[in-house]
Tab-separated table of C-alpha atoms and ligand atoms in Angstrom:
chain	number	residue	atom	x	y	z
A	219	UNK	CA	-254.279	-10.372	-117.874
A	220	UNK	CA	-252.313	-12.583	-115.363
A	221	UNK	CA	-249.809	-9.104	-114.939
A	222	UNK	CA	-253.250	-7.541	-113.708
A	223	UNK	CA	-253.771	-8.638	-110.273
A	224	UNK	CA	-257.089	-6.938	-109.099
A	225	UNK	CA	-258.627	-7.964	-112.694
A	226	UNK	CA	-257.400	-12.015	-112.698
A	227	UNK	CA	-258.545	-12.028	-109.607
A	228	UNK	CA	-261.930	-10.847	-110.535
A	229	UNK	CA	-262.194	-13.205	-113.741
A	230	UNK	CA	-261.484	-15.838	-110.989
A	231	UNK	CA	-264.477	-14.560	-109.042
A	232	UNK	CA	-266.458	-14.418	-111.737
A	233	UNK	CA	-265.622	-18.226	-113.009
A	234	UNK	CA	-265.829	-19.603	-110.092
A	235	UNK	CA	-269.351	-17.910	-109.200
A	236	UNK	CA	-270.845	-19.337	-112.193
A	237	UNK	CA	-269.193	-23.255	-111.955
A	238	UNK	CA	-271.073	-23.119	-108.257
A	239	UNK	CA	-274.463	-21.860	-109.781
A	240	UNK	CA	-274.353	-24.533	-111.555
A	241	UNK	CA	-273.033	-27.113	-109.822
A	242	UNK	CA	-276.280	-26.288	-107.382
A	243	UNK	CA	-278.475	-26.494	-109.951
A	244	UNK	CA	-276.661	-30.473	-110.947
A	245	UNK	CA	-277.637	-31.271	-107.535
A	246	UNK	CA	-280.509	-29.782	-106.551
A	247	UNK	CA	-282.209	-30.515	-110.248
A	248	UNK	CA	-282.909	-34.297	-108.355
A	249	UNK	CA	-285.498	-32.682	-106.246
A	250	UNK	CA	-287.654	-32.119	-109.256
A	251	UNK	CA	-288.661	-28.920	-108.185
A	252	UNK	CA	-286.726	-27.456	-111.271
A	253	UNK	CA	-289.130	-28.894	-114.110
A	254	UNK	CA	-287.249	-27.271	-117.537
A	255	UNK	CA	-284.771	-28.685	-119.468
A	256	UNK	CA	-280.909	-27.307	-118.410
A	257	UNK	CA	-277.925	-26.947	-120.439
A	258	UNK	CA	-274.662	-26.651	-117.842
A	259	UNK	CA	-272.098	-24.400	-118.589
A	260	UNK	CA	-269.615	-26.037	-116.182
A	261	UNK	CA	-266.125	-26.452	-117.750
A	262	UNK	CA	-267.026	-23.418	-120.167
A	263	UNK	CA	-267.111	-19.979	-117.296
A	264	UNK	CA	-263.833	-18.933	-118.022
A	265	UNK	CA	-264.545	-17.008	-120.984
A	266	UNK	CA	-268.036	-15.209	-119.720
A	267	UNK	CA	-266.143	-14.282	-116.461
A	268	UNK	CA	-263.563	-12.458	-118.744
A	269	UNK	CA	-266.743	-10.819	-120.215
A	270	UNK	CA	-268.564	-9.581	-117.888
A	271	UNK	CA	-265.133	-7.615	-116.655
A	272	UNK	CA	-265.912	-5.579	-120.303
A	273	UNK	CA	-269.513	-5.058	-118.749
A	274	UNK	CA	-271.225	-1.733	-120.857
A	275	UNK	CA	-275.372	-1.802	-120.231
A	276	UNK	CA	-275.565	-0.399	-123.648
A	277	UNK	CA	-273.629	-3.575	-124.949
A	278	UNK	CA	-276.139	-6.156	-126.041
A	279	UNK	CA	-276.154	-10.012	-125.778
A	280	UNK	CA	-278.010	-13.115	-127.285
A	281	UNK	CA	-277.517	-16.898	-127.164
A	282	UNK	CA	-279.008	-20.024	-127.312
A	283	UNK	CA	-279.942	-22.927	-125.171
A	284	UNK	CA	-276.829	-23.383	-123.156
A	285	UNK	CA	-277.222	-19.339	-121.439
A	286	UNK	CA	-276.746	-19.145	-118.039
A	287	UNK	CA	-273.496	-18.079	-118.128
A	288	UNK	CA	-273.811	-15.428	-121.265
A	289	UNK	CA	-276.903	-14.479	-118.704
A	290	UNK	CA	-274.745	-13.846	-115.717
A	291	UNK	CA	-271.578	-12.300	-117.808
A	292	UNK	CA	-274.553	-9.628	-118.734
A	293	UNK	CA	-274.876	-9.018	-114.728
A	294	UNK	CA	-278.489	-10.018	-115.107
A	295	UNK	CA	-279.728	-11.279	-112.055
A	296	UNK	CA	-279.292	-14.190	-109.595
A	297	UNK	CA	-282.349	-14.823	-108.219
A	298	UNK	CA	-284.513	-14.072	-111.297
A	299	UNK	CA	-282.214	-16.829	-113.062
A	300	UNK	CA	-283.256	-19.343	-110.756
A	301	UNK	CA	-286.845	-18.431	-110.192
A	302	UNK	CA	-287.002	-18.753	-113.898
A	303	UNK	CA	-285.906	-22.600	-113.743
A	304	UNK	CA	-288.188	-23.024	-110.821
A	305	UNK	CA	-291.012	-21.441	-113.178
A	306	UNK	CA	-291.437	-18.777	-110.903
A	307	UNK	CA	-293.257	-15.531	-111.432
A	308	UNK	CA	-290.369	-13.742	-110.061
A	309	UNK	CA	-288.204	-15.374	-112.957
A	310	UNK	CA	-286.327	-12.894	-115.589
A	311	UNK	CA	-289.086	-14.312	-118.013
A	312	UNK	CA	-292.054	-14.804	-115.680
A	313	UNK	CA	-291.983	-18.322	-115.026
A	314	UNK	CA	-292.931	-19.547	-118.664
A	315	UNK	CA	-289.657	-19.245	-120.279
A	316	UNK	CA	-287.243	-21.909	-118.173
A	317	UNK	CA	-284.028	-22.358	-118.703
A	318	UNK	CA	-283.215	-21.834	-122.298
A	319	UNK	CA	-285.380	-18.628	-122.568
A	320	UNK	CA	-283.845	-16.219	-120.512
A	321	UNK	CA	-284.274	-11.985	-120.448
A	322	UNK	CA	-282.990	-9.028	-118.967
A	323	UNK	CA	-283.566	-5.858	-121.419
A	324	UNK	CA	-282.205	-3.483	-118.372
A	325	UNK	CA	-278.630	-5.180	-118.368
A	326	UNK	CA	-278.551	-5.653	-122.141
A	327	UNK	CA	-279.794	-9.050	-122.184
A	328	UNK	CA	-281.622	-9.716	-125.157
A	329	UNK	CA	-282.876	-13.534	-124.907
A	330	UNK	CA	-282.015	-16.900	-125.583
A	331	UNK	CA	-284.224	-18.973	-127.470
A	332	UNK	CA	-283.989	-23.124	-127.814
A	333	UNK	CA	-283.699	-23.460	-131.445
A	334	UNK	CA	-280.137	-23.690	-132.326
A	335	UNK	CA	-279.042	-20.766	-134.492
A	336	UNK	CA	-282.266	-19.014	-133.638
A	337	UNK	CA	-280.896	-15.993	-132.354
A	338	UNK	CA	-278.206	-15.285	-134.675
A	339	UNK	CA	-279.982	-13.144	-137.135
A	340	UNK	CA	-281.568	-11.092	-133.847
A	341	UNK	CA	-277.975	-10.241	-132.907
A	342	UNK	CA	-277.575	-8.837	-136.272
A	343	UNK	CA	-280.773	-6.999	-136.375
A	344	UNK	CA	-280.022	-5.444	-132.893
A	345	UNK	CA	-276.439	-4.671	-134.426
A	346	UNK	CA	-278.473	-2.988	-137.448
A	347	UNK	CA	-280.544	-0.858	-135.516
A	348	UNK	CA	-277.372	0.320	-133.235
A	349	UNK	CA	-275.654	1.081	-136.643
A	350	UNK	CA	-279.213	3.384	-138.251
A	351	UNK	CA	-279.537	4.979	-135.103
A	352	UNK	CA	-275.947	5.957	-134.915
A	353	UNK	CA	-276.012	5.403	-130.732
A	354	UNK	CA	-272.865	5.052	-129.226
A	355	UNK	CA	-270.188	3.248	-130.132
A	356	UNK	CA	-271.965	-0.144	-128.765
A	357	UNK	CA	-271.536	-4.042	-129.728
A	358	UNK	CA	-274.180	-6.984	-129.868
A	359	UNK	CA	-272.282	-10.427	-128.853
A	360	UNK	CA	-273.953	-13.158	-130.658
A	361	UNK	CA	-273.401	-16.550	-128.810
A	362	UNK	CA	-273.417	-19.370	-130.396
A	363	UNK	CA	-271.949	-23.314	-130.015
A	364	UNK	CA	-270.222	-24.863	-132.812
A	365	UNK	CA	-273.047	-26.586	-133.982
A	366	UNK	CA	-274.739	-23.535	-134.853
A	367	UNK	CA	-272.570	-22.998	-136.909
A	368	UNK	CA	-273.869	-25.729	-139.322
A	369	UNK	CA	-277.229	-23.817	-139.323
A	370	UNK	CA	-278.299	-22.296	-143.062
A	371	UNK	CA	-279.493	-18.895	-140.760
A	372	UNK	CA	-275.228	-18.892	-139.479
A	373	UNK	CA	-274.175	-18.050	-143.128
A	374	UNK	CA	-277.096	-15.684	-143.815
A	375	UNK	CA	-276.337	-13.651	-141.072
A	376	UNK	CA	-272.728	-13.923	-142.242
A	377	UNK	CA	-272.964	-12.350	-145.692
A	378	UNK	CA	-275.302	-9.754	-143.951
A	379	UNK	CA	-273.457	-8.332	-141.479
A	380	UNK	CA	-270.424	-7.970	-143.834
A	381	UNK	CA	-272.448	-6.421	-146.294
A	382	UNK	CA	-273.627	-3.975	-143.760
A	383	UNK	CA	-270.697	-3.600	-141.793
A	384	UNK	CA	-272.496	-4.495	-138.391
A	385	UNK	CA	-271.163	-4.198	-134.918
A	386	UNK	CA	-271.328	-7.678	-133.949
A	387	UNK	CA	-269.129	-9.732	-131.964
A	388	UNK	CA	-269.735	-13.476	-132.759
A	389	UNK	CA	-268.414	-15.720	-129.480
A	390	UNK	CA	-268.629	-19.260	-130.675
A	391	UNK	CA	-268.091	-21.720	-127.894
A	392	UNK	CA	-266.352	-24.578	-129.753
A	393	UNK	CA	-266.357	-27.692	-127.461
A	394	UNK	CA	-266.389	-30.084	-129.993
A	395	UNK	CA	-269.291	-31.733	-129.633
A	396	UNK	CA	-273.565	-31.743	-130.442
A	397	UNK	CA	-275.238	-33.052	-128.460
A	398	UNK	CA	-273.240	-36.721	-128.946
A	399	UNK	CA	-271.625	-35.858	-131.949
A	400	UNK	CA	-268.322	-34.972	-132.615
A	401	UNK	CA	-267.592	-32.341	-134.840
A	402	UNK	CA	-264.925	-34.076	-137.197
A	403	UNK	CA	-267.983	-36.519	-137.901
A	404	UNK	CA	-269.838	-33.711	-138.591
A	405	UNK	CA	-267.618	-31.531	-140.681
A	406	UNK	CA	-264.662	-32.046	-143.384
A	407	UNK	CA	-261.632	-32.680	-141.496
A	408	UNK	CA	-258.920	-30.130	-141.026
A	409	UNK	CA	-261.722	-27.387	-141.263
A	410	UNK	CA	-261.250	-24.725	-139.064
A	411	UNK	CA	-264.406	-22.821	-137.879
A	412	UNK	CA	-262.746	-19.818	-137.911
A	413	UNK	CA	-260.894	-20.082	-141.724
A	414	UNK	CA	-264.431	-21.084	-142.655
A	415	UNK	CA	-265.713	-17.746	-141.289
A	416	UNK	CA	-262.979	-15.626	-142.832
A	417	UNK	CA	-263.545	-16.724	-146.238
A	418	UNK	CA	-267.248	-13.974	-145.676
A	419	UNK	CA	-264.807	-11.406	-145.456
A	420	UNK	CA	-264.954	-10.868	-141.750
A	421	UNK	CA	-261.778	-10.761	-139.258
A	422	UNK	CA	-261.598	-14.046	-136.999
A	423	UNK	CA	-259.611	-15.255	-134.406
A	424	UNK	CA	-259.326	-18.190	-132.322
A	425	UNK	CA	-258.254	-19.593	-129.347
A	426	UNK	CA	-257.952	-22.237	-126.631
A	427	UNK	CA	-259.368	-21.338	-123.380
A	428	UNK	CA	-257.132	-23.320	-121.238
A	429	UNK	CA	-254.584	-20.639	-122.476
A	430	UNK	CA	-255.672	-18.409	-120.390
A	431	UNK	CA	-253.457	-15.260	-121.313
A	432	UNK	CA	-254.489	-15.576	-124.733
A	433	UNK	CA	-257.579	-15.955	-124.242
A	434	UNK	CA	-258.027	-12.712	-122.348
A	435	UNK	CA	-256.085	-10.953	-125.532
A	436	UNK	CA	-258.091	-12.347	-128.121
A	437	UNK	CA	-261.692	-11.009	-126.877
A	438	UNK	CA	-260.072	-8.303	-126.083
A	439	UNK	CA	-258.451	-7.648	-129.070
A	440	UNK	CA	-262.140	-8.542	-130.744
A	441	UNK	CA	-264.035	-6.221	-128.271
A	442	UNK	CA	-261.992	-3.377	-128.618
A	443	UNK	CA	-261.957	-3.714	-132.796
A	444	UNK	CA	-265.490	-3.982	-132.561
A	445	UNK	CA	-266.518	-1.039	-130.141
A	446	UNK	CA	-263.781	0.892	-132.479
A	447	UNK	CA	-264.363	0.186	-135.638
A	448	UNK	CA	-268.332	-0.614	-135.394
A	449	UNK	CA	-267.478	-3.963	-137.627
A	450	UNK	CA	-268.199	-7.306	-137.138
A	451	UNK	CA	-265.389	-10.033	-135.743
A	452	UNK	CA	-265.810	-13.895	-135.008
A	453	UNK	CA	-263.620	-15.848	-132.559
A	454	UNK	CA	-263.509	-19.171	-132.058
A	455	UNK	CA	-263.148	-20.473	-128.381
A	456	UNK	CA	-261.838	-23.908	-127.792
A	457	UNK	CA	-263.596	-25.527	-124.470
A	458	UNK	CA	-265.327	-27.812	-123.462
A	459	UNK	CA	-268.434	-28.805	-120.863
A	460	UNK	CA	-268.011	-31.206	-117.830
A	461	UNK	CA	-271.367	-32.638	-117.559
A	462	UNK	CA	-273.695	-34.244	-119.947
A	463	UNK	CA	-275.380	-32.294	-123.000
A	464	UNK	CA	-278.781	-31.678	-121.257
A	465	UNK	CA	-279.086	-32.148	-117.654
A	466	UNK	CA	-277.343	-32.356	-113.865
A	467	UNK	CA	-275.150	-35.562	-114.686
A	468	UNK	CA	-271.975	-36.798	-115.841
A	469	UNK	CA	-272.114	-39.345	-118.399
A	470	UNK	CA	-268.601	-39.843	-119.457
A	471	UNK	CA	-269.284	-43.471	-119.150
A	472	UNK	CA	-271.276	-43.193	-122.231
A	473	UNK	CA	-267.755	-43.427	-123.943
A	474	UNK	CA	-268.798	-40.706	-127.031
A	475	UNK	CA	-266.021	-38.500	-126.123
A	476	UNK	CA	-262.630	-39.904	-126.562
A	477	UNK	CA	-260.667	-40.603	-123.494
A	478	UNK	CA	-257.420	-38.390	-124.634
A	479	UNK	CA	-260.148	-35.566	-124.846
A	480	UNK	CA	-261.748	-35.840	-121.227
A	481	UNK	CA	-258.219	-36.227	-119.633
A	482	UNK	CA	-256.782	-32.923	-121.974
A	483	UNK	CA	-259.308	-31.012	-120.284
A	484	UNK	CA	-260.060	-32.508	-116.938
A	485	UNK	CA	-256.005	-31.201	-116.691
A	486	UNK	CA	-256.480	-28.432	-118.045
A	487	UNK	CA	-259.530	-27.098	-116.196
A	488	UNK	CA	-259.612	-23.223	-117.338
A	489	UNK	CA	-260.915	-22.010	-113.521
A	490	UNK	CA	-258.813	-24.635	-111.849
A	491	UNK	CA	-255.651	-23.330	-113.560
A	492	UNK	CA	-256.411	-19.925	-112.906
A	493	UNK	CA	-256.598	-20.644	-109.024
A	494	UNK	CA	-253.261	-22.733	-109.194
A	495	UNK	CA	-251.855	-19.995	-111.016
A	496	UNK	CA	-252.870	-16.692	-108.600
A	497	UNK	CA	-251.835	-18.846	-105.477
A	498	UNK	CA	-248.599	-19.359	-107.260
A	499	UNK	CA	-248.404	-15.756	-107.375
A	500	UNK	CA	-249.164	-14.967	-104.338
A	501	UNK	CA	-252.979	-13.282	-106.099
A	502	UNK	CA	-254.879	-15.056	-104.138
A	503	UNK	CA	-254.857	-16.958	-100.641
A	504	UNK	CA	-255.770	-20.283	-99.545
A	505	UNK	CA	-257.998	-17.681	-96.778
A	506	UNK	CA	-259.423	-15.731	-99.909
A	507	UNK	CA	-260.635	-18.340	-101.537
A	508	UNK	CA	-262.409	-20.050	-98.753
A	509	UNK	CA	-263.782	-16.625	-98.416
A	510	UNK	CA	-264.733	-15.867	-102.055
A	511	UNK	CA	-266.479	-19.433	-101.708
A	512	UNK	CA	-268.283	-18.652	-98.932
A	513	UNK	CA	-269.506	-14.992	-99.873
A	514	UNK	CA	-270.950	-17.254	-103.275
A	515	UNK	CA	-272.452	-19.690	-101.485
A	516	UNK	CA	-274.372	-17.418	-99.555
A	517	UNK	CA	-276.012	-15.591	-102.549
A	518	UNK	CA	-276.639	-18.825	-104.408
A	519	UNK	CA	-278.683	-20.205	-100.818
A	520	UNK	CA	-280.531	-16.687	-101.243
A	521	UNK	CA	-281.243	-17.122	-104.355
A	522	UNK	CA	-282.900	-20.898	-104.194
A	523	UNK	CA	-284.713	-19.419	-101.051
A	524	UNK	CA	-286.165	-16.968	-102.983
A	525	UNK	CA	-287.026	-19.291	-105.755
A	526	UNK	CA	-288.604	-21.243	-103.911
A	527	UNK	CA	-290.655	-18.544	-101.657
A	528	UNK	CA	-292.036	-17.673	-105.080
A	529	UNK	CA	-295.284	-17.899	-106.456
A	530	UNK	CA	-296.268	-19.921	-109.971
A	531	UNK	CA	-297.258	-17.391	-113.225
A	532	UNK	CA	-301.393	-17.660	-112.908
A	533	UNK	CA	-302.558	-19.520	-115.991
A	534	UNK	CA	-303.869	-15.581	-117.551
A	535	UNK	CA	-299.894	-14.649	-117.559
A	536	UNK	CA	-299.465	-17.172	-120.774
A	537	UNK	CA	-300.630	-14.190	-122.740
A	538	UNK	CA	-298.501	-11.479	-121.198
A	539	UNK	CA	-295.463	-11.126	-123.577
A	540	UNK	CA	-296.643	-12.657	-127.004
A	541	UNK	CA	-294.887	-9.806	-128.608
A	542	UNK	CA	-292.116	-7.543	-128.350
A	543	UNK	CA	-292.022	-4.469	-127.009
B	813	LIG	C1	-282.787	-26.181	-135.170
B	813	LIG	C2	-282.493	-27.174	-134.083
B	813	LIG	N1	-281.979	-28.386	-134.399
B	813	LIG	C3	-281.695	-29.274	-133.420
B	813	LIG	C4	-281.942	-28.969	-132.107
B	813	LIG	C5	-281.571	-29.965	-131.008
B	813	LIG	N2	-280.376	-29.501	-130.330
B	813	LIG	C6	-280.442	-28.843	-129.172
B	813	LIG	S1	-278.936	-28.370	-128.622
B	813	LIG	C7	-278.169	-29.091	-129.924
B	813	LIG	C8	-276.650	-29.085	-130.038
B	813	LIG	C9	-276.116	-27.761	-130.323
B	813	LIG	O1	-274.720	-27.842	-130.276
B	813	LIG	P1	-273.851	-26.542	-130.143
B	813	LIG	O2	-274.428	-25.452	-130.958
B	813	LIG	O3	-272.439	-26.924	-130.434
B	813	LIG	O4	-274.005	-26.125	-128.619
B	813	LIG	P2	-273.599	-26.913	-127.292
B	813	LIG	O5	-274.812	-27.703	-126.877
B	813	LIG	O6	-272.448	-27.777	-127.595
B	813	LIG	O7	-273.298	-25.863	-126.299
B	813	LIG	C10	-279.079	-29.662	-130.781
B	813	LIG	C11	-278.732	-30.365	-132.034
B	813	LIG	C12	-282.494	-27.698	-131.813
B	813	LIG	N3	-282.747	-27.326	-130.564
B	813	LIG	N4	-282.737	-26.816	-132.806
């Protein structure tokens, strides 16, 4: 990826885009004007900025309660993403969804739902019906945080889409912790998500996002099997989030996460390592990036602008939607 030097500098776009969406959200969310739950994805873009450089509309996507970023690798909207956490009418779900139950059927967006592991066995139904109807060679990515992976539904879907030899591409965001706890208190030691996962008969892979190199290779090693071969392939990603579980803060001081941890990855910031890297290549500018910065910043105003020019969903709009279409 790094040899590339229009596409790194596009996954650095792409990063960097969504870590200021969201760091807008953290500090606008005081104004209480944003009245939903939000789960942050900053510390965690670098991987969905590789994705959406694999963009296909026919490509479908799912995830869970921690979305924006699966959202905006899907090239779903902007604006509707934050009219949707204002509860706007304008929102990608109307207003009544929030933040952890977003849409976009035109870009291949097929929802994120709340309940962890919810959405799992959707990704394999949509993979199901893109196998009987024989469409193009398309994928479904199935999102999902390593404590989803503790979720009975998780190994269901498993022995399913094995059985039926689905295209799916499972992306599970390891960052090692849910909500306060740590996965090594919540699973034998030594286990490795991904071993766990091969055992169904499935190829894995896994890798450490702060690599970025490999990172690029494994997805795209697992997209390209997938779109090929039209069978299913899980990859573990090793990240982690800055801010807290739910919300616009940092709460490091809370002392759950283990010191050695924060400072690993507070070094080895994925986005902030890609930008020392290009401008040690001579990718990238100190001038371009003030520039891609500024070119964000000015969709992100128009987006909160339009937010909040936005009307509410009337109270008859609760029944719009009650079932799929
Ligand atoms: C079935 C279910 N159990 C518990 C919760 C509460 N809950 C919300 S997010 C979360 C942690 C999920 O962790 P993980 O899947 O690793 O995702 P992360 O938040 O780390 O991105 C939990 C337990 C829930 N929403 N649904």
């Amino acid at each position: 990826m790094l040899r590339n030097k229009k596409l790194s500098k596009r996954i650095y776009f792409n990063s960097l885009r969504i870590r200021m969406i969201e760091l807008e959200i953290s500090k606008r969310y005081h104004e209480q004007k944003m009245r939903c739950p939000v789960h942050l994805s900053v510390g965690q873009e670098f991987l969905p900025g590789i994705i959406e450089t694999f963009f296909d509309k026919n490509d479908k996507s799912v995830s869970g309660h921690r979305a924006h970023a699966h959202y905006l690798s899907k090239k779903c909207s902007l604006k509707k993403l934050i009219a949707e956490i204002y509860g706007k009418k304008t929102g990608c779900s109307g207003g009544i969804g929030g933040s952890m139950h977003l849409i976009d059927k035109s870009k291949g967006f097929y929802g994120s739902t709340a309940i962890v592991g919810n959405t799992i066995p959707i990704g394999a139904g949509i993979s199901l019906s893109m196998s009987l109807n024989k469409t193009n060679k398309n994928l479904t990515y199935i999102f999902l945080g390593d404590g989803a992976v503790e979720t009975g539904i998780f190994f269901e879907t498993l022995n399913f889409v094995v059985l039926k030899k689905l295209p799916c591409l499972f992306i599970c965001e390891n960052n090692s912790f849910s909500v306060y706890s740590e996965l090594r208190k919540r699973q034998p030691k030594n286990r490795k998500i991904s071993k766990l996962v091969s055992s169904f008969g499935i190829k894995t892979d896994s890798a450490n996002t702060t690599h970025l190199n490999d990172t690029f290779k494994k997805f795209s090693k697992a997209y390209n099997y997938v779109k090929k071969k039209q069978m299913p392939y899980f990859v573990e990603f090793h990240t982690s989030r800055k801010l807290e579980h739910c919300g616009p803060n940092y709460d490091d001081d809370l002392n759950y996460r283990d010191k050695n941890f924060l400072n690993y990855w507070k070094k080895n910031d994925p986005v902030e390592k890609l930008e020392k890297t290009l401008l040690k290549k001579k990718y990238l500018s100190k001038t371009e990036i003030l520039s891609f910065k500024s070119k964000i910043q000015g969709e992100i105003i128009r987006s909160f602008n339009y937010a909040e020019n936005s009307k509410p969903p009337k109270f008859e709009d609760l029944n719009q939607n009650l079932f799929s279409k």
